[in-house]
């Protein structure tokens, strides 16, 4: 018997979100299982390999698409609500996401009841950006467009400002612009997602929702998707080649052509540079252009994860962490090594697997979570009268 799903959602957007959610799991799987994950970074040109670099680069698409489409979803949700209702929803949801990031996400990442590490990641960025967007929706669209563009394009002009210390004004700067590690007694706070460009990206995502209003002509939307996609990619290659603006770190010629290419594409995520946004959102626009009306078994697979992104986000990290503990037990290691507190010396010399094994774990976890995600998707779609589901 076929299960009916009541939904008016835009499938191409959910498919794109689903693709990036699946890719995101690759990066997180590598973090828990790759033998080099505790020793070096996959984008370190001196130590990485092209394949390892690619596994990180391809997951760069996740956070910006996730944040951008969160803004788009806010617009589509608000199209059936009053401005005040949308304001209330965004404000409460933003606060809720920040709570989930600090309390729930940090625990499932580290399994540390003392919260010795508090990592402010993408859920934090989305939550804070939603709080900001709850106020920004009252601005005229042209003003919001200008502001969002300025935050993304202009923030790299402030790269020369580097703060040190933990004065109040410096801490505010870290949260808004500069990636930093803060320390308070018994805790380390990792400010990995400075907020200025993320707020701008969500604001532009919100305006992007106008392309998906029911009265908007499909052919015109596809023309804009193609133009924006090609335009962002062209801007990336022009600015990156000129090497004078748009990223915290210029590229440089290396001792091999391969390393030079890796240096060229090694753009800054924390915070996302203008070039980072161009090289990620450009292909995202082209994806939406190409998959406007595509529907098959493959797109249906990704659609499931795209419709329950928050549910999938938390559960896949939890499962990966449990699997990492299980593997340590099987190989005779100390499972306590997977209670991550920042002191991971026990794992550096005795743990980790080749990249192809990491990919097998990634695929296995995604397939494992598909039936559960699908059940939740169906339940959520058929129970829209339950208001609390909109927060999960």
Short mmCIF file of C-alpha atoms in Angstrom, two decimals:
data_model
loop_
_atom_site.label_atom_id
_atom_site.label_comp_id
_atom_site.label_asym_id
_atom_site.label_seq_id
_atom_site.Cartn_x
_atom_site.Cartn_y
_atom_site.Cartn_z
CA UNK A 1 0.00 0.00 0.00
CA UNK A 2 1.40 3.39 -0.96
CA UNK A 3 1.71 5.93 1.82
CA UNK A 4 0.31 9.34 0.99
CA UNK A 5 2.27 12.40 2.00
CA UNK A 6 0.54 15.74 2.24
CA UNK A 7 3.05 18.40 1.21
CA UNK A 8 3.16 21.64 -0.71
CA UNK A 9 6.93 21.94 -0.35
CA UNK A 10 9.17 22.79 -3.30
CA UNK A 11 10.96 19.58 -4.18
CA UNK A 12 14.05 21.03 -5.89
CA UNK A 13 14.90 23.00 -2.74
CA UNK A 14 14.43 19.94 -0.54
CA UNK A 15 16.50 17.80 -2.90
CA UNK A 16 19.38 20.30 -2.79
CA UNK A 17 19.16 20.45 1.00
CA UNK A 18 19.14 16.64 1.11
CA UNK A 19 22.25 16.39 -1.06
CA UNK A 20 24.22 18.73 1.18
CA UNK A 21 23.00 16.94 4.31
CA UNK A 22 24.30 13.63 2.96
CA UNK A 23 27.61 15.26 1.97
CA UNK A 24 27.88 16.79 5.43
CA UNK A 25 27.91 13.30 6.94
CA UNK A 26 31.06 12.54 4.94
CA UNK A 27 32.95 15.31 6.70
CA UNK A 28 31.70 14.23 10.11
CA UNK A 29 32.50 10.57 9.41
CA UNK A 30 36.04 11.54 8.45
CA UNK A 31 36.35 13.47 11.70
CA UNK A 32 35.52 10.40 13.77
CA UNK A 33 37.20 7.66 11.73
CA UNK A 34 40.04 8.91 9.52
CA UNK A 35 43.49 8.12 10.84
CA UNK A 36 44.71 11.66 10.16
CA UNK A 37 41.76 13.53 11.67
CA UNK A 38 43.48 14.12 15.01
CA UNK A 39 46.82 15.05 13.48
CA UNK A 40 46.26 17.47 10.61
CA UNK A 41 43.62 19.25 8.56
CA UNK A 42 42.52 17.96 5.13
CA UNK A 43 43.06 21.42 3.59
CA UNK A 44 46.66 21.70 4.80
CA UNK A 45 48.46 21.88 1.45
CA UNK A 46 51.70 20.49 2.88
CA UNK A 47 50.17 17.30 4.28
CA UNK A 48 46.96 16.60 2.37
CA UNK A 49 46.32 14.58 -0.77
CA UNK A 50 44.04 15.64 -3.65
CA UNK A 51 41.42 13.03 -2.67
CA UNK A 52 41.49 13.99 1.00
CA UNK A 53 41.30 17.68 0.09
CA UNK A 54 38.31 16.95 -2.14
CA UNK A 55 36.42 15.18 0.68
CA UNK A 56 36.68 18.42 2.64
CA UNK A 57 36.11 20.80 -0.27
CA UNK A 58 32.91 19.06 -1.41
CA UNK A 59 31.48 19.40 2.10
CA UNK A 60 32.07 23.17 1.97
CA UNK A 61 28.73 23.33 0.18
CA UNK A 62 26.83 22.17 3.24
CA UNK A 63 26.83 25.10 5.67
CA UNK A 64 26.21 27.97 3.20
CA UNK A 65 23.44 26.09 1.39
CA UNK A 66 21.91 25.08 4.72
CA UNK A 67 21.93 28.68 6.01
CA UNK A 68 20.77 30.20 2.71
CA UNK A 69 17.87 27.78 2.32
CA UNK A 70 16.88 28.34 5.95
CA UNK A 71 16.25 31.93 4.90
CA UNK A 72 14.32 30.76 1.84
CA UNK A 73 12.18 28.45 3.98
CA UNK A 74 11.47 31.37 6.32
CA UNK A 75 10.17 33.41 3.39
CA UNK A 76 7.95 30.59 2.13
CA UNK A 77 6.63 29.93 5.65
CA UNK A 78 5.95 33.64 6.10
CA UNK A 79 4.10 33.93 2.80
CA UNK A 80 1.12 32.33 4.54
CA UNK A 81 1.53 34.26 7.78
CA UNK A 82 1.47 37.85 8.93
CA UNK A 83 4.78 39.65 9.48
CA UNK A 84 4.27 39.50 13.22
CA UNK A 85 3.59 35.75 13.11
CA UNK A 86 6.77 35.24 11.09
CA UNK A 87 8.70 37.48 13.48
CA UNK A 88 7.54 35.42 16.45
CA UNK A 89 8.34 32.12 14.73
CA UNK A 90 11.86 33.18 13.69
CA UNK A 91 12.67 34.66 17.09
CA UNK A 92 11.55 31.60 19.05
CA UNK A 93 13.08 29.14 16.59
CA UNK A 94 16.37 31.05 16.64
CA UNK A 95 16.56 30.92 20.43
CA UNK A 96 15.59 27.24 20.33
CA UNK A 97 18.37 26.42 17.83
CA UNK A 98 20.98 28.17 19.94
CA UNK A 99 19.84 26.10 22.94
CA UNK A 100 20.05 22.91 20.86
CA UNK A 101 23.54 23.83 19.68
CA UNK A 102 24.96 24.53 23.12
CA UNK A 103 23.19 21.82 25.15
CA UNK A 104 22.33 18.98 22.76
CA UNK A 105 24.75 19.24 19.86
CA UNK A 106 27.82 19.73 22.01
CA UNK A 107 26.94 16.70 24.08
CA UNK A 108 26.41 14.33 21.15
CA UNK A 109 29.62 15.57 19.51
CA UNK A 110 31.81 15.06 22.57
CA UNK A 111 29.84 12.91 25.07
CA UNK A 112 31.33 15.12 27.78
CA UNK A 113 28.91 15.87 30.63
CA UNK A 114 31.20 18.61 31.90
CA UNK A 115 30.92 20.54 28.60
CA UNK A 116 34.63 21.29 28.73
CA UNK A 117 34.38 22.13 25.01
CA UNK A 118 31.55 24.30 23.71
CA UNK A 119 31.73 24.43 19.94
CA UNK A 120 29.53 27.05 18.28
CA UNK A 121 28.87 25.62 14.82
CA UNK A 122 26.32 25.89 12.03
CA UNK A 123 23.20 25.40 14.19
CA UNK A 124 24.39 28.32 16.32
CA UNK A 125 24.92 30.43 13.19
CA UNK A 126 21.45 29.59 11.87
CA UNK A 127 19.84 30.30 15.23
CA UNK A 128 21.47 33.70 15.69
CA UNK A 129 20.86 34.62 12.05
CA UNK A 130 17.17 33.75 12.46
CA UNK A 131 16.93 36.05 15.46
CA UNK A 132 18.43 38.84 13.34
CA UNK A 133 16.18 37.97 10.40
CA UNK A 134 13.11 38.20 12.64
CA UNK A 135 13.79 41.94 12.83
CA UNK A 136 15.15 42.38 9.30
CA UNK A 137 11.94 41.13 7.65
CA UNK A 138 10.35 44.50 8.41
CA UNK A 139 12.84 46.29 6.15
CA UNK A 140 11.98 47.05 2.50
CA UNK A 141 13.26 44.30 0.21
CA UNK A 142 15.73 46.59 -1.56
CA UNK A 143 17.23 47.66 1.74
CA UNK A 144 17.47 44.04 2.87
CA UNK A 145 19.12 43.09 -0.43
CA UNK A 146 21.69 45.86 -0.04
CA UNK A 147 22.38 44.94 3.58
CA UNK A 148 22.75 41.22 2.90
CA UNK A 149 25.08 41.88 -0.03
CA UNK A 150 27.16 44.32 2.01
CA UNK A 151 27.62 41.83 4.85
CA UNK A 152 28.87 39.14 2.47
CA UNK A 153 30.87 41.25 0.03
CA UNK A 154 32.19 43.80 2.48
CA UNK A 155 33.25 41.80 5.53
CA UNK A 156 36.56 40.79 3.94
CA UNK A 157 37.53 44.45 3.95
CA UNK A 158 37.82 44.03 7.73
CA UNK A 159 40.21 41.08 7.56
CA UNK A 160 43.13 43.27 8.57
CA UNK A 161 41.57 43.79 12.02
CA UNK A 162 42.91 41.07 14.31
CA UNK A 163 41.97 41.25 17.97
CA UNK A 164 43.72 39.54 20.88
CA UNK A 165 42.66 38.99 24.45
CA UNK A 166 39.28 38.56 26.06
CA UNK A 167 38.04 42.04 26.73
CA UNK A 168 34.31 42.59 26.22
CA UNK A 169 34.74 44.42 22.91
CA UNK A 170 37.14 41.76 21.65
CA UNK A 171 34.70 38.97 22.49
CA UNK A 172 31.97 40.77 20.57
CA UNK A 173 34.37 41.03 17.62
CA UNK A 174 35.13 37.30 17.77
CA UNK A 175 31.46 36.41 17.69
CA UNK A 176 30.83 38.72 14.75
CA UNK A 177 33.96 38.46 12.58
CA UNK A 178 37.04 36.62 13.86
CA UNK A 179 37.34 32.89 14.49
CA UNK A 180 38.76 32.47 17.98
CA UNK A 181 39.11 30.20 21.00
CA UNK A 182 37.83 31.61 24.28
CA UNK A 183 38.60 30.20 27.69
CA UNK A 184 36.62 30.43 30.90
CA UNK A 185 37.33 28.33 34.01
CA UNK A 186 36.74 24.70 33.09
CA UNK A 187 35.56 25.41 29.54
CA UNK A 188 36.86 26.14 26.06
CA UNK A 189 34.52 28.01 23.71
CA UNK A 190 35.26 27.52 20.01
CA UNK A 191 33.85 30.44 18.03
CA UNK A 192 34.02 28.73 14.65
CA UNK A 193 31.12 30.53 12.96
CA UNK A 194 31.57 34.32 13.26
CA UNK A 195 28.20 35.72 12.37
CA UNK A 196 28.43 38.70 10.00
CA UNK A 197 28.48 36.82 6.67
CA UNK A 198 26.03 34.15 7.87
CA UNK A 199 23.47 36.82 8.75
CA UNK A 200 23.93 38.30 5.28
CA UNK A 201 23.59 34.90 3.61
CA UNK A 202 20.34 34.11 5.43
CA UNK A 203 18.96 37.54 4.53
CA UNK A 204 19.69 36.91 0.84
CA UNK A 205 18.19 33.42 1.16
CA UNK A 206 15.04 35.02 2.53
CA UNK A 207 14.78 37.31 -0.52
CA UNK A 208 15.55 34.35 -2.76
CA UNK A 209 12.22 32.91 -1.70
CA UNK A 210 10.45 35.44 -3.95
CA UNK A 211 11.55 33.31 -6.92
CA UNK A 212 9.43 30.47 -5.56
CA UNK A 213 6.18 32.29 -5.02
CA UNK A 214 3.30 30.54 -6.77
CA UNK A 215 2.73 33.40 -9.18
CA UNK A 216 6.39 33.54 -10.25
CA UNK A 217 6.93 32.24 -13.78
CA UNK A 218 9.03 29.06 -13.85
CA UNK A 219 10.92 29.94 -17.04
CA UNK A 220 11.89 33.32 -15.61
CA UNK A 221 13.03 31.73 -12.36
CA UNK A 222 15.23 29.27 -14.25
CA UNK A 223 16.78 32.12 -16.22
CA UNK A 224 17.66 33.89 -12.99
CA UNK A 225 19.06 30.71 -11.43
CA UNK A 226 21.30 30.21 -14.45
CA UNK A 227 22.45 33.82 -14.50
CA UNK A 228 23.16 33.96 -10.78
CA UNK A 229 24.94 30.60 -10.80
CA UNK A 230 27.21 31.46 -13.72
CA UNK A 231 27.75 34.98 -12.38
CA UNK A 232 28.89 33.76 -8.96
CA UNK A 233 31.29 31.25 -10.50
CA UNK A 234 32.69 33.88 -12.86
CA UNK A 235 33.17 36.27 -9.95
CA UNK A 236 34.99 33.55 -8.03
CA UNK A 237 37.48 32.77 -10.79
CA UNK A 238 38.11 36.43 -11.64
CA UNK A 239 38.66 37.58 -8.05
CA UNK A 240 40.61 34.48 -7.07
CA UNK A 241 42.91 34.80 -10.07
CA UNK A 242 43.51 38.48 -9.35
CA UNK A 243 44.30 37.47 -5.76
CA UNK A 244 43.72 40.85 -4.16
CA UNK A 245 40.34 40.65 -2.41
CA UNK A 246 37.66 38.25 -1.29
CA UNK A 247 39.49 35.80 0.96
CA UNK A 248 41.54 35.93 4.13
CA UNK A 249 44.37 33.91 2.55
CA UNK A 250 45.64 34.51 -1.01
CA UNK A 251 46.55 31.48 -3.11
CA UNK A 252 50.17 30.94 -4.08
CA UNK A 253 52.29 28.93 -6.49
CA UNK A 254 53.47 25.66 -4.98
CA UNK A 255 56.21 23.19 -5.86
CA UNK A 256 53.76 21.11 -7.92
CA UNK A 257 50.87 22.00 -10.22
CA UNK A 258 48.50 19.88 -8.14
CA UNK A 259 49.34 21.74 -4.95
CA UNK A 260 48.97 25.06 -6.75
CA UNK A 261 45.45 24.08 -7.85
CA UNK A 262 44.62 23.03 -4.29
CA UNK A 263 45.91 26.37 -3.03
CA UNK A 264 43.72 28.17 -5.57
CA UNK A 265 40.57 26.43 -4.33
CA UNK A 266 41.50 26.51 -0.65
CA UNK A 267 39.14 29.29 0.40
CA UNK A 268 38.23 30.36 3.92
CA UNK A 269 35.14 28.98 5.65
CA UNK A 270 35.62 30.45 9.14
CA UNK A 271 34.11 32.97 8.59
CA UNK A 272 32.96 32.31 5.00
CA UNK A 273 34.79 34.63 2.66
CA UNK A 274 33.20 36.26 -0.37
CA UNK A 275 35.00 33.73 -2.56
CA UNK A 276 33.82 30.85 -0.37
CA UNK A 277 30.23 32.00 -0.86
CA UNK A 278 30.73 32.36 -4.63
CA UNK A 279 32.24 28.89 -5.16
CA UNK A 280 29.54 27.21 -3.05
CA UNK A 281 26.37 29.15 -3.88
CA UNK A 282 27.13 29.38 -7.59
CA UNK A 283 26.88 25.59 -8.11
CA UNK A 284 23.90 25.52 -5.74
CA UNK A 285 22.02 27.90 -8.06
CA UNK A 286 22.93 25.75 -11.05
CA UNK A 287 21.73 22.66 -9.19
CA UNK A 288 18.34 24.27 -8.65
CA UNK A 289 18.30 25.26 -12.33
CA UNK A 290 19.03 21.71 -13.49
CA UNK A 291 16.72 19.92 -11.04
CA UNK A 292 13.70 22.21 -11.28
CA UNK A 293 11.41 19.43 -12.45
CA UNK A 294 13.52 16.29 -11.97
CA UNK A 295 11.89 13.43 -10.10
CA UNK A 296 13.26 9.90 -9.92
CA UNK A 297 14.42 7.34 -7.36
CA UNK A 298 17.69 9.17 -6.73
CA UNK A 299 16.07 12.55 -6.13
CA UNK A 300 13.43 10.89 -3.95
CA UNK A 301 16.23 9.44 -1.83
CA UNK A 302 17.81 12.85 -1.18
CA UNK A 303 14.38 14.44 -0.77
CA UNK A 304 13.86 12.51 2.46
CA UNK A 305 16.92 14.02 4.18
CA UNK A 306 16.10 17.46 2.82
CA UNK A 307 12.69 17.45 4.47
CA UNK A 308 13.92 16.50 7.94
CA UNK A 309 17.32 18.23 8.08
CA UNK A 310 17.44 19.04 11.80
CA UNK A 311 16.31 15.55 12.80
CA UNK A 312 18.89 13.96 10.51
CA UNK A 313 21.62 16.37 11.58
CA UNK A 314 21.46 15.42 15.24
CA UNK A 315 20.82 11.72 14.81
CA UNK A 316 23.66 11.12 12.32
CA UNK A 317 26.23 12.69 14.65
CA UNK A 318 24.92 10.62 17.55
CA UNK A 319 25.13 7.41 15.50
CA UNK A 320 28.64 8.22 14.22
CA UNK A 321 29.88 8.86 17.74
CA UNK A 322 28.35 5.62 19.04
CA UNK A 323 29.91 3.72 16.13
CA UNK A 324 33.31 5.21 16.90
CA UNK A 325 33.00 3.96 20.49
CA UNK A 326 31.89 0.53 19.26
CA UNK A 327 34.87 0.28 16.92
CA UNK A 328 37.25 1.13 19.76
CA UNK A 329 35.70 -1.62 21.87
CA UNK A 330 36.01 -4.15 19.03
CA UNK A 331 39.70 -3.40 18.41
CA UNK A 332 40.48 -3.51 22.11
CA UNK A 333 40.90 0.22 22.60
CA UNK A 334 39.69 2.37 25.45
CA UNK A 335 36.22 3.70 24.68
CA UNK A 336 36.87 6.57 27.07
CA UNK A 337 39.11 8.00 24.34
CA UNK A 338 35.90 8.95 22.55
CA UNK A 339 34.83 11.19 25.41
CA UNK A 340 36.39 14.20 23.71
CA UNK A 341 37.65 16.96 25.95
CA UNK A 342 40.41 18.49 23.82
CA UNK A 343 43.04 16.10 25.19
CA UNK A 344 43.04 13.42 22.50
CA UNK A 345 46.61 12.19 22.75
CA UNK A 346 45.42 8.63 23.27
CA UNK A 347 43.92 8.57 19.79
CA UNK A 348 46.74 10.14 17.82
CA UNK A 349 48.99 7.11 17.46
CA UNK A 350 46.57 4.23 17.77
CA UNK A 351 43.34 5.04 15.99
CA UNK A 352 42.00 5.76 12.54
CA UNK A 353 41.33 4.21 9.15
CA UNK A 354 42.08 4.76 5.48
CA UNK A 355 39.86 7.11 3.52
CA UNK A 356 38.11 4.33 1.57
CA UNK A 357 37.02 2.72 4.83
CA UNK A 358 35.77 6.08 6.04
CA UNK A 359 33.65 6.35 2.89
CA UNK A 360 32.18 2.90 3.51
CA UNK A 361 31.17 3.94 7.03
CA UNK A 362 29.66 7.15 5.63
CA UNK A 363 27.56 5.31 3.06
CA UNK A 364 26.51 2.75 5.65
CA UNK A 365 25.35 5.37 8.14
CA UNK A 366 23.39 7.29 5.50
CA UNK A 367 21.63 4.10 4.37
CA UNK A 368 20.99 3.12 7.98
CA UNK A 369 19.31 6.43 8.75
CA UNK A 370 17.23 6.58 5.56
CA UNK A 371 14.25 4.47 6.77
CA UNK A 372 14.07 6.32 10.09
CA UNK A 373 14.30 9.70 8.38
CA UNK A 374 11.60 8.68 5.92
CA UNK A 375 9.24 7.62 8.69
CA UNK A 376 9.73 10.92 10.45
CA UNK A 377 9.26 12.82 7.17
CA UNK A 378 5.91 11.09 6.61
CA UNK A 379 4.81 11.67 10.19
CA UNK A 380 5.77 15.34 10.03
CA UNK A 381 4.07 15.88 6.66
CA UNK A 382 0.82 14.29 7.81
CA UNK A 383 0.67 16.04 11.19
CA UNK A 384 1.00 19.71 10.36
CA UNK A 385 -1.54 20.53 13.03
CA UNK A 386 1.11 19.73 15.65
CA UNK A 387 2.83 23.11 16.01
CA UNK A 388 5.88 21.75 17.82
CA UNK A 389 6.93 19.78 14.73
CA UNK A 390 7.88 23.06 13.01
CA UNK A 391 10.70 23.38 15.58
CA UNK A 392 12.09 19.91 14.84
#
